[in-house]
Amino acid sequence: MVVRMAYPYYAPYVPLPYDLFLMMPTMFYWMVLPYYYMMYLEIFRAAIEAWRKAFESIGKTVAPTKE
């Protein structure tokens, strides 16, 4: 069963004048969030690098030395 609309869908009208109290935080989030996520990923990468170096150093201390 296919239900067809009697009128084409249209986007709701934008409130005029534009709501500045909504737009200002929205634009702020758009500007800040990419940097926030990049810093989060850099911290995550640094933590993985620290764990990798720790495991490598443990392997060097446990491995037998050739003299």
XYZ file of N, CA and C in Angstrom:
201
model
N 0.840 -1.177 0.000
C 0.000 0.000 0.000
C 0.885 1.240 0.000
N 0.707 2.071 -0.982
C 1.500 3.294 -1.111
C 0.619 4.473 -0.750
N 1.099 5.254 0.186
C 0.351 6.445 0.593
C 1.021 7.646 -0.047
N 0.283 8.392 -0.824
C 0.834 9.577 -1.473
C 0.302 10.821 -0.783
N 1.211 11.788 -0.662
C 0.797 13.040 -0.039
C 0.054 13.888 -1.064
N -0.872 14.670 -0.578
C -1.634 15.534 -1.468
C -0.834 16.767 -1.872
N 0.261 17.035 -1.156
C 1.086 18.208 -1.458
C 2.546 17.814 -1.290
N 3.436 18.440 -2.006
C 4.861 18.095 -1.867
C 5.398 18.571 -0.520
N 6.351 17.813 -0.020
C 6.956 18.176 1.257
C 7.806 19.424 1.088
N 7.752 20.310 2.035
C 8.610 21.487 2.029
C 9.177 21.684 3.426
N 10.351 22.265 3.473
C 10.993 22.518 4.756
C 10.244 23.614 5.488
N 10.193 23.532 6.802
C 9.501 24.592 7.541
C 10.219 25.928 7.375
N 9.455 26.983 7.444
C 10.031 28.308 7.269
C 11.000 28.633 8.399
N 12.040 29.387 8.050
C 12.997 29.842 9.054
C 12.362 31.002 9.800
N 12.459 31.025 11.124
C 11.856 32.149 11.846
C 12.562 33.452 11.491
N 11.823 34.440 11.168
C 12.401 35.744 10.828
C 12.046 36.738 11.904
N 12.930 37.513 12.395
C 14.356 37.511 12.090
C 15.028 36.253 12.662
N 16.211 35.960 12.177
C 16.919 34.778 12.644
C 17.148 34.864 14.148
N 17.071 33.733 14.796
C 17.237 33.687 16.246
C 18.727 33.703 16.571
N 19.246 34.860 16.940
C 20.679 34.985 17.205
C 21.101 34.197 18.439
N 20.208 34.054 19.406
C 20.559 33.303 20.608
C 20.690 31.812 20.316
N 20.144 31.351 19.220
C 20.345 29.974 18.782
C 21.541 29.874 17.839
N 21.712 30.868 16.978
C 22.774 30.790 15.973
C 24.161 30.958 16.584
N 24.301 31.820 17.579
C 25.630 32.064 18.138
C 26.223 30.812 18.777
N 25.501 30.096 19.664
C 26.105 28.872 20.189
C 26.291 27.793 19.126
N 25.405 27.745 18.143
C 25.551 26.746 17.084
C 26.830 26.985 16.293
N 27.073 28.228 15.912
C 28.306 28.534 15.184
C 29.528 28.291 16.062
N 29.396 28.580 17.342
C 30.511 28.331 18.262
C 30.833 26.841 18.309
N 29.791 26.003 18.388
C 30.022 24.560 18.402
C 30.675 24.106 17.105
N 30.217 24.650 15.977
C 30.809 24.271 14.697
C 32.281 24.646 14.641
N 32.660 25.748 15.286
C 34.055 26.176 15.266
C 34.898 25.375 16.252
N 34.338 24.996 17.396
C 35.128 24.394 18.465
C 35.187 22.873 18.366
N 34.100 22.240 17.974
C 34.051 20.782 18.013
C 35.125 20.088 17.179
N 35.454 20.549 15.967
C 36.539 19.856 15.246
C 37.858 19.874 16.001
N 38.183 21.001 16.642
C 39.421 21.074 17.409
C 39.342 20.191 18.646
N 38.166 20.123 19.257
C 37.988 19.270 20.428
C 38.234 17.812 20.053
N 37.642 17.369 18.954
C 37.817 15.976 18.561
C 39.248 15.693 18.119
N 39.909 16.661 17.478
C 41.299 16.437 17.081
C 42.200 16.347 18.310
N 41.949 17.176 19.322
C 42.737 17.075 20.552
C 42.482 15.736 21.243
N 41.236 15.301 21.242
C 40.895 14.011 21.839
C 41.640 12.885 21.128
N 41.669 12.917 19.801
C 42.376 11.880 19.051
C 43.880 11.954 19.269
N 44.431 13.169 19.398
C 45.867 13.297 19.652
C 46.228 12.733 21.023
N 45.386 12.990 22.026
C 45.646 12.435 23.358
C 45.554 10.911 23.315
N 44.582 10.397 22.585
C 44.438 8.951 22.441
C 45.665 8.356 21.749
N 46.153 9.029 20.697
C 47.339 8.552 19.992
C 48.566 8.585 20.896
N 48.698 9.649 21.700
C 49.833 9.747 22.616
C 49.784 8.642 23.667
N 48.588 8.308 24.140
C 48.463 7.231 25.124
C 48.855 5.890 24.507
N 48.424 5.641 23.288
C 48.802 4.392 22.615
C 50.311 4.340 22.402
N 50.896 5.473 22.030
C 52.353 5.523 21.838
C 53.087 5.253 23.154
N 52.589 5.799 24.256
C 53.219 5.567 25.559
C 53.137 4.093 25.944
N 51.979 3.465 25.717
C 51.854 2.042 26.009
C 52.800 1.220 25.137
N 52.920 1.586 23.863
C 53.810 0.844 22.966
C 55.254 0.932 23.447
N 55.682 2.140 23.828
C 57.058 2.301 24.316
C 57.273 1.554 25.626
N 56.249 1.536 26.485
C 56.380 0.811 27.751
C 56.547 -0.682 27.496
N 55.746 -1.238 26.594
C 55.878 -2.664 26.293
C 57.205 -2.974 25.611
N 57.695 -2.067 24.772
C 59.001 -2.296 24.147
C 60.108 -2.293 25.192
N 60.037 -1.369 26.152
C 61.084 -1.320 27.173
C 61.024 -2.546 28.080
N 59.815 -3.039 28.359
C 59.699 -4.269 29.154
C 60.322 -5.429 28.388
N 60.071 -5.472 27.086
C 60.658 -6.539 26.282
C 62.173 -6.470 26.245
N 62.727 -5.276 26.244
C 64.187 -5.140 26.228
C 64.801 -5.555 27.557
N 64.112 -5.285 28.669
C 64.677 -5.661 29.970
C 64.547 -7.159 30.228
N 63.512 -7.798 29.693
C 63.297 -9.226 29.942
C 64.113 -10.080 28.984
N 64.345 -9.596 27.778
C 65.048 -10.394 26.766
C 66.496 -10.627 27.197
N 67.014 -11.809 26.884
C 68.416 -12.089 27.234
C 69.365 -11.229 26.403
N 70.435 -10.819 27.022
C 71.415 -9.985 26.313
C 72.491 -10.873 25.709
N 72.975 -10.488 24.545
C 74.049 -11.225 23.876
C 75.347 -10.466 24.118
N 76.297 -11.145 24.747
C 77.577 -10.493 25.019
C 78.716 -11.176 24.317
